[in-house]
mmCIF file of C-alpha atoms and ligand atoms in Angstrom:
data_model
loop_
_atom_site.group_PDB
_atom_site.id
_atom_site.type_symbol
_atom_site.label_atom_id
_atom_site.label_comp_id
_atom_site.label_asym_id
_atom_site.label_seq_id
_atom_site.Cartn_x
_atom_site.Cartn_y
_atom_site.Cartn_z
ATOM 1 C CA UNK A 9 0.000 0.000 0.000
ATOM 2 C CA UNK A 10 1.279 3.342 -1.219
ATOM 3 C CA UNK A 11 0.249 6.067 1.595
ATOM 4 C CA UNK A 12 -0.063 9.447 -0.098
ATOM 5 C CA UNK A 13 -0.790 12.366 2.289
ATOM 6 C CA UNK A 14 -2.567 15.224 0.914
ATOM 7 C CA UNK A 15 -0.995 18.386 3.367
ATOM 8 C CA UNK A 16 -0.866 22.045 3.450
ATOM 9 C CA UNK A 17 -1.121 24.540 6.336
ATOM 10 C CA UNK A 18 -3.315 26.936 4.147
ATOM 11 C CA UNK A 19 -6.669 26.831 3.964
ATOM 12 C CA UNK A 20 -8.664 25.887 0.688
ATOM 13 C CA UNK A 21 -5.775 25.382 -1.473
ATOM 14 C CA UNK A 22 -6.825 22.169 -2.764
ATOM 15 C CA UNK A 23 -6.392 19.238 -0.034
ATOM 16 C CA UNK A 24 -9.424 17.907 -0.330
ATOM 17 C CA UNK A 25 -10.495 18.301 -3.868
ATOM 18 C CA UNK A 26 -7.183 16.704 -4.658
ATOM 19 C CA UNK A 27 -7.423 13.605 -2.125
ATOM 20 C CA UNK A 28 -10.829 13.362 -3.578
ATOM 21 C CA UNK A 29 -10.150 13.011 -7.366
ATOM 22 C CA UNK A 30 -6.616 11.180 -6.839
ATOM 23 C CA UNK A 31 -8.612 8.572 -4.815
ATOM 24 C CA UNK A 32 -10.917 8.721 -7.665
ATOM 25 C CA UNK A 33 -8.539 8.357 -10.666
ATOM 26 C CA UNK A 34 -7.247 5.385 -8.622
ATOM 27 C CA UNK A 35 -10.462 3.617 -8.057
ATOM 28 C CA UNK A 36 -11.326 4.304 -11.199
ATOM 29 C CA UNK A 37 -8.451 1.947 -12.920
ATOM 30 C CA UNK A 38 -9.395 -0.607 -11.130
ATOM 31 C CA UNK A 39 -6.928 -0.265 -7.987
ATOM 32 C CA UNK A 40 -8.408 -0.594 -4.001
ATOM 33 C CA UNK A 41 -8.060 2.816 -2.549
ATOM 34 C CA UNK A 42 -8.631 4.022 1.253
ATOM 35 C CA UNK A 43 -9.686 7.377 1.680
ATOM 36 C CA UNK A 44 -9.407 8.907 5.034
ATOM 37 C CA UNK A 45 -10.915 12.163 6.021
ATOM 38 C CA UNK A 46 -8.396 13.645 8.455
ATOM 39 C CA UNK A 47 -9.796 16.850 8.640
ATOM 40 C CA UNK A 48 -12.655 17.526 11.597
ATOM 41 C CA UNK A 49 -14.349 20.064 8.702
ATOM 42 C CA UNK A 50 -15.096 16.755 7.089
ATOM 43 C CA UNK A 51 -15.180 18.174 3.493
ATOM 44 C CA UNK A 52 -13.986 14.838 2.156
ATOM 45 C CA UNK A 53 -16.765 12.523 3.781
ATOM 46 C CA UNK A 54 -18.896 15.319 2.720
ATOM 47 C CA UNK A 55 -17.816 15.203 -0.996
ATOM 48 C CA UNK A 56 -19.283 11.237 -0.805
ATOM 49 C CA UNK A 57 -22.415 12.824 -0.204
ATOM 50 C CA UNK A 58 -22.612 10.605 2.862
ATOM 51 C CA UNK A 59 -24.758 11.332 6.093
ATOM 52 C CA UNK A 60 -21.947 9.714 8.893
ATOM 53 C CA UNK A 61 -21.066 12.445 11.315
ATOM 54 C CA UNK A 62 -22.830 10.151 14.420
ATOM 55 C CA UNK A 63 -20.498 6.740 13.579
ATOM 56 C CA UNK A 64 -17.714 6.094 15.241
ATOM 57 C CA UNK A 65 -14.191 6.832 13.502
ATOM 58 C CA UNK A 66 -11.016 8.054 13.868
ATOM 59 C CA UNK A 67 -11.843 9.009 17.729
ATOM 60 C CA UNK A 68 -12.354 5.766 18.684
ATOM 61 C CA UNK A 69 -9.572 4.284 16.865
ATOM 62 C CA UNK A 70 -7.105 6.086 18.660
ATOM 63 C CA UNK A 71 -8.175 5.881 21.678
ATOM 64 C CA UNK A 72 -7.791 2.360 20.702
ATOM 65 C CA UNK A 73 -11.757 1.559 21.025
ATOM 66 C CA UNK A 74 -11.881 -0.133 17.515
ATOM 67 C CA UNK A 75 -9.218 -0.966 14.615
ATOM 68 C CA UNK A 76 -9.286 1.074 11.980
ATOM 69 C CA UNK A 77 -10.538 -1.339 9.767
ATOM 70 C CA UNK A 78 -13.848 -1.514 11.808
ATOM 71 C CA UNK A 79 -14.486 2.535 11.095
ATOM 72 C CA UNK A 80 -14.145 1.919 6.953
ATOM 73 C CA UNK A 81 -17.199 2.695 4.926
ATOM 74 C CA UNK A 82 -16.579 0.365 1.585
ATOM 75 C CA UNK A 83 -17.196 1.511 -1.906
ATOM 76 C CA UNK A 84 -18.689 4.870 -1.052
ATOM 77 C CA UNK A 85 -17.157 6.047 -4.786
ATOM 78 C CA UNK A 86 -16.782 3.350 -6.898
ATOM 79 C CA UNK A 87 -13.492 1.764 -5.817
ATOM 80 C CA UNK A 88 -12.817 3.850 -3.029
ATOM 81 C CA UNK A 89 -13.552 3.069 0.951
ATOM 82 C CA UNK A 90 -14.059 5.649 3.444
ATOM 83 C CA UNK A 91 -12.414 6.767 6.537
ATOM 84 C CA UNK A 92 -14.988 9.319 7.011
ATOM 85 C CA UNK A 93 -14.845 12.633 9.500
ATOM 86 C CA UNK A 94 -17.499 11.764 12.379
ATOM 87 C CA UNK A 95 -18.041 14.364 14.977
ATOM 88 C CA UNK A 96 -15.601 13.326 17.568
ATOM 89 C CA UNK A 97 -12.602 13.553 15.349
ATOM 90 C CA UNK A 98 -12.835 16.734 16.740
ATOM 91 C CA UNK A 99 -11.397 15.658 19.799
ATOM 92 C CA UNK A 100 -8.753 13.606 18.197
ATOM 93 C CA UNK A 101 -6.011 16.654 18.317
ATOM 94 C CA UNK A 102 -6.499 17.141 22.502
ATOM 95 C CA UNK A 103 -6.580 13.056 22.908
ATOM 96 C CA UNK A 104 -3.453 12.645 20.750
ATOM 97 C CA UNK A 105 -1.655 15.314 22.710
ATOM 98 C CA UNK A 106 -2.414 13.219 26.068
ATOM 99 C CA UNK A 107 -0.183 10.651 25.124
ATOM 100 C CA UNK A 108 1.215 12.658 22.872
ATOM 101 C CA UNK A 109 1.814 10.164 19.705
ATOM 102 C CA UNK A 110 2.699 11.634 16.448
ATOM 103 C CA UNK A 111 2.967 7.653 15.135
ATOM 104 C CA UNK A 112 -0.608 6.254 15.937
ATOM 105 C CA UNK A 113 -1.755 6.730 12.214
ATOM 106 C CA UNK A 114 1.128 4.908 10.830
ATOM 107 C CA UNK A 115 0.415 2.144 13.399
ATOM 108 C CA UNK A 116 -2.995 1.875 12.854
ATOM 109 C CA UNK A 117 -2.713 1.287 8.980
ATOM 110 C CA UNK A 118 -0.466 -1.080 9.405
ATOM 111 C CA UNK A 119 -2.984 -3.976 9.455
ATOM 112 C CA UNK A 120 -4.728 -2.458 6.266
ATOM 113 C CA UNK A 121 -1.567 -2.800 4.328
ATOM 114 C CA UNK A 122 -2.694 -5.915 2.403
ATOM 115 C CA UNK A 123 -5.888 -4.684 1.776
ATOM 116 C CA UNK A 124 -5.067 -1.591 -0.561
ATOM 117 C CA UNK A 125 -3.274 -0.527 -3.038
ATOM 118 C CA UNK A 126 -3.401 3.173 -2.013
ATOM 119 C CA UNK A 127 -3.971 4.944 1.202
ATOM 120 C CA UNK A 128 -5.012 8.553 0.472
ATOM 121 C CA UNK A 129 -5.100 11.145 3.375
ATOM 122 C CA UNK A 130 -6.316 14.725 3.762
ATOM 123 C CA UNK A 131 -4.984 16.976 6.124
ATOM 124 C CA UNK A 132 -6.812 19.461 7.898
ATOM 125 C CA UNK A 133 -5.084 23.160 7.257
ATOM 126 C CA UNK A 134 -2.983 23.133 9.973
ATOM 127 C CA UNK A 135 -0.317 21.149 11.302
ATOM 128 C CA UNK A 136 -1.183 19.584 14.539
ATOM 129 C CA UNK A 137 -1.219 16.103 15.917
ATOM 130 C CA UNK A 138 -3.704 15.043 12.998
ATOM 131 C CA UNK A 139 -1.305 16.459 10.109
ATOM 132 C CA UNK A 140 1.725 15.341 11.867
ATOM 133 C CA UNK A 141 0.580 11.577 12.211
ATOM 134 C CA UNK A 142 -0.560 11.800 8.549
ATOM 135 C CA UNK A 143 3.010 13.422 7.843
ATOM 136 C CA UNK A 144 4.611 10.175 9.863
ATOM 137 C CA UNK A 145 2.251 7.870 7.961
ATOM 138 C CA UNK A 146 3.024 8.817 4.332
ATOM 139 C CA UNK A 147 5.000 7.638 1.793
ATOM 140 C CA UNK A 148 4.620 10.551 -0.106
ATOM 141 C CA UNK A 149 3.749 14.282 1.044
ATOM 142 C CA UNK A 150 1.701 16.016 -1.635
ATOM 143 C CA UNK A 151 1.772 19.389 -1.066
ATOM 144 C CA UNK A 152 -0.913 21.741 -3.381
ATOM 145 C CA UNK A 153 0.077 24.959 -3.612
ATOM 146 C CA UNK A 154 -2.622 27.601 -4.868
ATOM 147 C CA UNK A 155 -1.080 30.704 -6.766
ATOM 148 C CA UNK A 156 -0.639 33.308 -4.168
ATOM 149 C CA UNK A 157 2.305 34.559 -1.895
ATOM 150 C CA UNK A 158 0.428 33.209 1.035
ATOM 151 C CA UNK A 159 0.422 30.116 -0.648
ATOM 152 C CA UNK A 160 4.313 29.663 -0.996
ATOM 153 C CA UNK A 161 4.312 31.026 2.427
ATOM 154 C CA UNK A 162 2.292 27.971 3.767
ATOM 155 C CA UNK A 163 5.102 25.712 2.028
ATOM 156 C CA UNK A 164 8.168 26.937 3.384
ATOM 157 C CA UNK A 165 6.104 26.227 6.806
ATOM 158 C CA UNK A 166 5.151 22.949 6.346
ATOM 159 C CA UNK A 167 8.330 22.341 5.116
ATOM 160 C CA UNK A 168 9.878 23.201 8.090
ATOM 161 C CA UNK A 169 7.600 21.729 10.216
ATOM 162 C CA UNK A 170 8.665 17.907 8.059
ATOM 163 C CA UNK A 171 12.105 19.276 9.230
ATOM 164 C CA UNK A 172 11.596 19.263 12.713
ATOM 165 C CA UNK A 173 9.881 15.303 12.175
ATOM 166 C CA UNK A 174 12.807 14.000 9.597
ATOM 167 C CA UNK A 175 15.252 15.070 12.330
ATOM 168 C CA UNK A 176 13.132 13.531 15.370
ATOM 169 C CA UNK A 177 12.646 10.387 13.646
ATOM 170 C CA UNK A 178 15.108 10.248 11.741
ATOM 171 C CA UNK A 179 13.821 9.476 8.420
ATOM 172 C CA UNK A 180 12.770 11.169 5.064
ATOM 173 C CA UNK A 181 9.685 12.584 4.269
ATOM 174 C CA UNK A 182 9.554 12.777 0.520
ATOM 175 C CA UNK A 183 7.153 15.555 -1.011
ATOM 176 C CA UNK A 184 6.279 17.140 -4.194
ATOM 177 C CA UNK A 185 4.777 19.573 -4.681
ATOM 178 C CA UNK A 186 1.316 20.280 -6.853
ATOM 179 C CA UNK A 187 0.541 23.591 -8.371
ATOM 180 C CA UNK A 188 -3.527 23.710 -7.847
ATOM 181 C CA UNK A 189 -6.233 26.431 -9.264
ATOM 182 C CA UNK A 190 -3.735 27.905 -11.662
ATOM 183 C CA UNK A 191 -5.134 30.379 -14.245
ATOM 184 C CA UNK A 192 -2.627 30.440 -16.326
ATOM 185 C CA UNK A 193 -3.712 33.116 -18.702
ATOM 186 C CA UNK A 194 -2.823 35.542 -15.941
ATOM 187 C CA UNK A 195 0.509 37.193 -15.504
ATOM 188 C CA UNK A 196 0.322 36.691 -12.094
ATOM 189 C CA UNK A 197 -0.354 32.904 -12.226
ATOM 190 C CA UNK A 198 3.122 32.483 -14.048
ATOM 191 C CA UNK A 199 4.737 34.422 -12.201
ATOM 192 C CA UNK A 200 4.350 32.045 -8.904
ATOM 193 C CA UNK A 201 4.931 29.074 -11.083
ATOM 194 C CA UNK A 202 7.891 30.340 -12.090
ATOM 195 C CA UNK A 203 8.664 30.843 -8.185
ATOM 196 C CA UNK A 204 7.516 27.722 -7.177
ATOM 197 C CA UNK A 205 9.776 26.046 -9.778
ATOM 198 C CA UNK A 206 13.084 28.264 -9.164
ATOM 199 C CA UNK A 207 12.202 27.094 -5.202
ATOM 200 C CA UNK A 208 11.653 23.639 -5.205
ATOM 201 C CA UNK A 209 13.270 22.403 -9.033
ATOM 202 C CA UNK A 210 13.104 18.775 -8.022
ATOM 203 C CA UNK A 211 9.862 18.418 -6.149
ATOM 204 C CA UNK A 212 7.381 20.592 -8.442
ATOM 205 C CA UNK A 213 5.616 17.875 -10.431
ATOM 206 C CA UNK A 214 5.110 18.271 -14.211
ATOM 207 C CA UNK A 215 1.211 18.369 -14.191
ATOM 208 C CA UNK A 216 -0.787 21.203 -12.690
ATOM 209 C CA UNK A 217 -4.408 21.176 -11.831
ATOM 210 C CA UNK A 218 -6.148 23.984 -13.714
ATOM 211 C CA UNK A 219 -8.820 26.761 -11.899
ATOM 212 C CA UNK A 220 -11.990 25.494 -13.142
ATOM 213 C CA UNK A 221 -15.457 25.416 -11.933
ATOM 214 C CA UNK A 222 -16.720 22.263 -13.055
ATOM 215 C CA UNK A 223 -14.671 20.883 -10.422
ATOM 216 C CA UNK A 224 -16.778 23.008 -8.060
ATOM 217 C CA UNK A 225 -19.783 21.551 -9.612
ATOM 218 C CA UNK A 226 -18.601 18.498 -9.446
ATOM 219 C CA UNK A 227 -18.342 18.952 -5.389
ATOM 220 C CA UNK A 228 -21.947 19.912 -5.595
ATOM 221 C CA UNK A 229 -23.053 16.634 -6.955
ATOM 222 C CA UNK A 230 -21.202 14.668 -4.634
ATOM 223 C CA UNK A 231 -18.691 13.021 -7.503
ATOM 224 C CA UNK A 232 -15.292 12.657 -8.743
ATOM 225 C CA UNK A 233 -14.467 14.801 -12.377
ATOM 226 C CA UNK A 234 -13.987 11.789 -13.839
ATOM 227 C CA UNK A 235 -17.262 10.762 -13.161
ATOM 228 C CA UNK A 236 -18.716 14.158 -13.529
ATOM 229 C CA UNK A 237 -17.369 15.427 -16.650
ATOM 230 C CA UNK A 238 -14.573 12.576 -17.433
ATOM 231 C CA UNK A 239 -13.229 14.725 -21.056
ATOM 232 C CA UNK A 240 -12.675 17.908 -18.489
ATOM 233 C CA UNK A 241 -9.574 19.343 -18.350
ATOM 234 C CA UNK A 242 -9.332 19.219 -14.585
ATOM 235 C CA UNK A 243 -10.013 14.911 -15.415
ATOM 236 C CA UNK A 244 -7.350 15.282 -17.597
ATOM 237 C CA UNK A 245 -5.120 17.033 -14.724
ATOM 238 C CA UNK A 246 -5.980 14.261 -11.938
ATOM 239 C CA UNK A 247 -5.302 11.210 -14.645
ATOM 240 C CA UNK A 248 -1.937 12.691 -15.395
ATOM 241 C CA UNK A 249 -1.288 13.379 -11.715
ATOM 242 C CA UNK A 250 -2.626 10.130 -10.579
ATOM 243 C CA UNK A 251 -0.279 8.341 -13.225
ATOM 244 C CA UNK A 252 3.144 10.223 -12.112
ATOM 245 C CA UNK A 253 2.120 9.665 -8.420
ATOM 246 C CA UNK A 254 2.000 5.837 -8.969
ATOM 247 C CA UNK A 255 5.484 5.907 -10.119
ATOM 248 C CA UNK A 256 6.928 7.757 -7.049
ATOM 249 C CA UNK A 257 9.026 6.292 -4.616
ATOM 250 C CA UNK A 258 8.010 2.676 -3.201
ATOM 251 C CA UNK A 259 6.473 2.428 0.204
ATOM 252 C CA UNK A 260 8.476 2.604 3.404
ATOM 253 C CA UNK A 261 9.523 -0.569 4.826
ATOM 254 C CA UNK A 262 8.237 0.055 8.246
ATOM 255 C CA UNK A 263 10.969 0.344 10.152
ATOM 256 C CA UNK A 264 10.130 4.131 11.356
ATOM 257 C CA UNK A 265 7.029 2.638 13.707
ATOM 258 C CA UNK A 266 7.774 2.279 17.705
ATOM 259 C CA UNK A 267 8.875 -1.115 18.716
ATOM 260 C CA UNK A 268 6.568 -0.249 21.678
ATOM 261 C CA UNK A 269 3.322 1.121 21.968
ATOM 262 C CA UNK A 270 1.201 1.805 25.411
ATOM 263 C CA UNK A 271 -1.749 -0.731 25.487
ATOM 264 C CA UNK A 272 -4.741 1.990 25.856
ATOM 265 C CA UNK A 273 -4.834 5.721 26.328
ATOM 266 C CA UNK A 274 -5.794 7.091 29.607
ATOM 267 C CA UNK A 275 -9.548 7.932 29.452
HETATM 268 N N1 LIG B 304 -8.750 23.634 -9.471
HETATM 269 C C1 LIG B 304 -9.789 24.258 -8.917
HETATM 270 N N2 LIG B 304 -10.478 25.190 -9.624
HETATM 271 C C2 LIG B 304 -11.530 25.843 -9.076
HETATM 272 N N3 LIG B 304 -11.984 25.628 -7.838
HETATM 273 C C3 LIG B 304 -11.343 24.711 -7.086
HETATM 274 C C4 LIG B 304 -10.221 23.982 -7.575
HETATM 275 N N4 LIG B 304 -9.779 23.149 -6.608
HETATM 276 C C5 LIG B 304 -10.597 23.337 -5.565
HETATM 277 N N5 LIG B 304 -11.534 24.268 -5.839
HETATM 278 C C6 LIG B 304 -12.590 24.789 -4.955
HETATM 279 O O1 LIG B 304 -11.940 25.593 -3.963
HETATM 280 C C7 LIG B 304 -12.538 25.388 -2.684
HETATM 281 C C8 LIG B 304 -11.484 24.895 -1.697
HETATM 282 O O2 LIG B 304 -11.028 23.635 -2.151
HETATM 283 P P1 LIG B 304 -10.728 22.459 -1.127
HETATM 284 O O3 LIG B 304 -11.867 22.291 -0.188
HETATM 285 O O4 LIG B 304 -10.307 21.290 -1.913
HETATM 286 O O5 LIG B 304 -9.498 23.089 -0.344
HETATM 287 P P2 LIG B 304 -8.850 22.579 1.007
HETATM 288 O O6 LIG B 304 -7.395 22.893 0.929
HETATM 289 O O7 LIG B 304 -9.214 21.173 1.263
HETATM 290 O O8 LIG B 304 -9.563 23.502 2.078
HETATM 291 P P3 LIG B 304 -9.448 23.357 3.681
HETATM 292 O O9 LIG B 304 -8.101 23.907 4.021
HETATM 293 O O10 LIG B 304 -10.571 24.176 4.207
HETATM 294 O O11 LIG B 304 -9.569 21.907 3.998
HETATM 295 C C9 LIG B 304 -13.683 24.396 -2.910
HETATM 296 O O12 LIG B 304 -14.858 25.114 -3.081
HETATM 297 C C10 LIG B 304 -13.297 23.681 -4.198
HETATM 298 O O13 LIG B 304 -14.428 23.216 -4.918
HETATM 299 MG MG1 LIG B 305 -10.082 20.299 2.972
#
């Protein structure tokens, strides 16, 4: 299973909409894909057009209630099972920081390794204990990056912040980096891609994901754009993404996870 975490500390650049449609693309060709909705919003489970905020999930998995396994909605999008957002994922963040474990995702997936081919993860916009696990978990960091100086701000921060982990744990987070809602008729829009590429020449991928509203009104009917409007450019954007992504690096053995864990966290 390839774990590909969907991250950015800035707000509506693109997580979800991306971990949506990769997921998606996957599915779509035929491969098993997880999709877990990190992110106490819950835009992702609400982008399956699902009604699940009252089921247990991610809550009760860490606090080591349930396996994570026993929280997965199958086949909500054709190919793809859900991790959805239920309401008490909201306290995930304050019960994570009891223990503190920045290594309970990772853990938890471990038993779901066999299952799927892809693990896809979106991050809520900020980089707590939720982002961090997801951080620890992935194989791959993709890191969307709207056209906007706050936007390359948000990079250099959650770059930093993978830093701080690499060095703890030492091991490598490998990321690239996704240009997302790019207009590219305007001056401005080039400008930052230029930017973005003279900052980060080996991570920038080689596909870009257009600003388009059908992907907007895709959201609104609760589907993928390949489903919605498969000849659409932004279809076209999450194929070709979804095809370079499957060539990235392998998974991690996983030799970062604890030899020890604590039985059950304190109530
Ligand atoms: N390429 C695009 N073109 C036009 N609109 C887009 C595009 N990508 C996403 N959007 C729209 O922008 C809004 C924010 O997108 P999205 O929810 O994916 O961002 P996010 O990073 O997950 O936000 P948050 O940080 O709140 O979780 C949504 O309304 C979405 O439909
Ligand atoms: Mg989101």
């Amino acid at each position: 299973m390839k774990i590909i975490t969907v991250a950015s500390c800035k707000g509506g650049c693109g997580k979800t909409t991306t971990a949506l449609n990769l997921a998606a693309c996957y599915g779509w060709e035929g491969h098993p894909v997880l999709l877990l909705d990190l992110d106490p919003q819950g835009h992702a489970t609400l982008g399956t057009a699902l009604d699940c905020r009252d089921d247990p999930g991610l809550y009760e998995v860490f606090a080591r209630r349930m396996d994570l396994e026993d929280v997965v909605i199958p086949d909500v999008v054709a190919g793809i099972d859900l991790v959805p957002a239920t309401r008490s994922l909201g306290q995930a963040e304050a019960l994570l920081a009891d223990w503190p474990r920045e290594k309970e995702l990772a853990l938890r997936l471990g038993p779901l390794a066999g299952a799927y081919r892809y693990a896809v993860l979106d991050c809520p916009p900020s980089l707590g204990l939720l982002t961090t696990n997801a951080l620890l978990a992935a194989d791959l960091v993709l890191i969307p990056v709207e056209m906007s100086l706050f936007g390359l701000d948000s990079v250099e921060r959650l770059l930093a912040h993978m830093a701080r982990l690499e060095a703890r744990y030492e091991t490598a987070i490998p990321f690239r980096v996704l240009p997302t809602m790019v207009d590219r008729r305007t001056r401005l829009a080039r400008a930052f891609l230029r930017e973005l590429w003279a900052r980060y020449p080996e991570q920038v991928l080689p596909v870009l994901v257009h600003h388009t509203v059908r992907l907007r009104e895709a959201t609104c009917r609760g589907l993928p754009i390949i489903d919605y409007d498969a000849e659409s450019a932004a279809a076209h954007d999450y194929r070709q993404l979804a095809r370079l992504l499957a060539a990235e690096p392998a998974p991690r053995a996983a030799e970062a996870l604890p030899a020890h864990e604590p039985e059950a966290v304190p109530a």
